[in-house]
Amino acid sequence: MFTAPAYDAADKPALYADLARDLAGLVAGERDWVANCANAAALIFGALPDLNWAGVYRLKDGELVLGPFQGKPACLRIAVGKGVCGTAVATGATQLVADVHAFPGHIACDAASRSELVVPLVVAGAVIGVLDLDSPTPARFDAADAAGVERLAGILAAACDF
Ligand code: SME
């Protein structure tokens, strides 16, 4: 049984160090991508304050397809280059969006979302999907969140056979 510790959300470096440790523990000994991404989404959604969605989209046949997540039901498929997620894939770069309404082509899965952080999942140098976090609060995510979630995405990508 996994019992979540009392994460300190005020100290982001410590928070993400704790999350990296706990994610590594959760995925240890398992290679199934659905199982590991499901637990990653649950861990992140439970630990980070002020989220309304956390989950994975995986590249399949040239487009992003919805994977395991926590939050409201979401868009099933996103084309590469479209929305924040598709832009993360097309550029291979983390997308830190303070105001989703100001992002050209943002795809609103939940009308409550106001800011978003999307980190590419990279395996052997190739983007194979994204880890996507949404918040109802504008500018919820900063550079410390981006660095922390990139660390989590690295652990997750390395732990799965996609
Ligand atoms: N907002 C994303 C779509 C996915 S949902 O946020 C879960 C985008 O613009 O790509």
PDB file of N, CA and C in Angstrom, residues 12 27 34 36 53 63 101 119 152-153:
ATOM      1  N   LYS A  12       9.037  24.146  -3.151  1.00  0.00           N
ATOM      2  CA  LYS A  12       8.912  23.379  -4.397  1.00  0.00           C
ATOM      3  C   LYS A  12      10.090  22.447  -4.656  1.00  0.00           C
ATOM      4  N   VAL A  27       6.975   3.092  -9.609  1.00  0.00           N
ATOM      5  CA  VAL A  27       7.171   2.444 -10.917  1.00  0.00           C
ATOM      6  C   VAL A  27       8.213   1.328 -10.855  1.00  0.00           C
ATOM      7  N   VAL A  34       0.492   1.918 -19.057  1.00  0.00           N
ATOM      8  CA  VAL A  34      -0.805   2.325 -18.508  1.00  0.00           C
ATOM      9  C   VAL A  34      -0.756   2.288 -16.982  1.00  0.00           C
ATOM     10  N   ASN A  36       1.877   2.435 -14.954  1.00  0.00           N
ATOM     11  CA  ASN A  36       2.770   3.447 -14.380  1.00  0.00           C
ATOM     12  C   ASN A  36       2.235   4.869 -14.569  1.00  0.00           C
ATOM     13  N   TRP A  53      -6.576  18.938 -13.412  1.00  0.00           N
ATOM     14  CA  TRP A  53      -6.344  17.811 -14.332  1.00  0.00           C
ATOM     15  C   TRP A  53      -4.861  17.478 -14.308  1.00  0.00           C
ATOM     16  N   GLU A  63      -0.639  10.869 -33.816  1.00  0.00           N
ATOM     17  CA  GLU A  63      -1.391  11.870 -33.060  1.00  0.00           C
ATOM     18  C   GLU A  63      -1.416  11.493 -31.583  1.00  0.00           C
ATOM     19  N   HIS A 101      -6.084  31.262 -22.096  1.00  0.00           N
ATOM     20  CA  HIS A 101      -6.912  32.012 -23.039  1.00  0.00           C
ATOM     21  C   HIS A 101      -6.058  32.828 -24.004  1.00  0.00           C
ATOM     22  N   VAL A 119       4.784  18.848 -20.404  1.00  0.00           N
ATOM     23  CA  VAL A 119       6.182  18.410 -20.507  1.00  0.00           C
ATOM     24  C   VAL A 119       6.249  17.200 -21.438  1.00  0.00           C
ATOM     25  N   LEU A 152       9.968  14.496 -13.099  1.00  0.00           N
ATOM     26  CA  LEU A 152       8.989  13.412 -12.989  1.00  0.00           C
ATOM     27  C   LEU A 152       8.758  12.751 -14.342  1.00  0.00           C
ATOM     28  N   ALA A 153       8.684  13.575 -15.394  1.00  0.00           N
ATOM     29  CA  ALA A 153       8.471  13.024 -16.738  1.00  0.00           C
ATOM     30  C   ALA A 153       9.641  12.142 -17.157  1.00  0.00           C
TER      31      ALA A 153
END
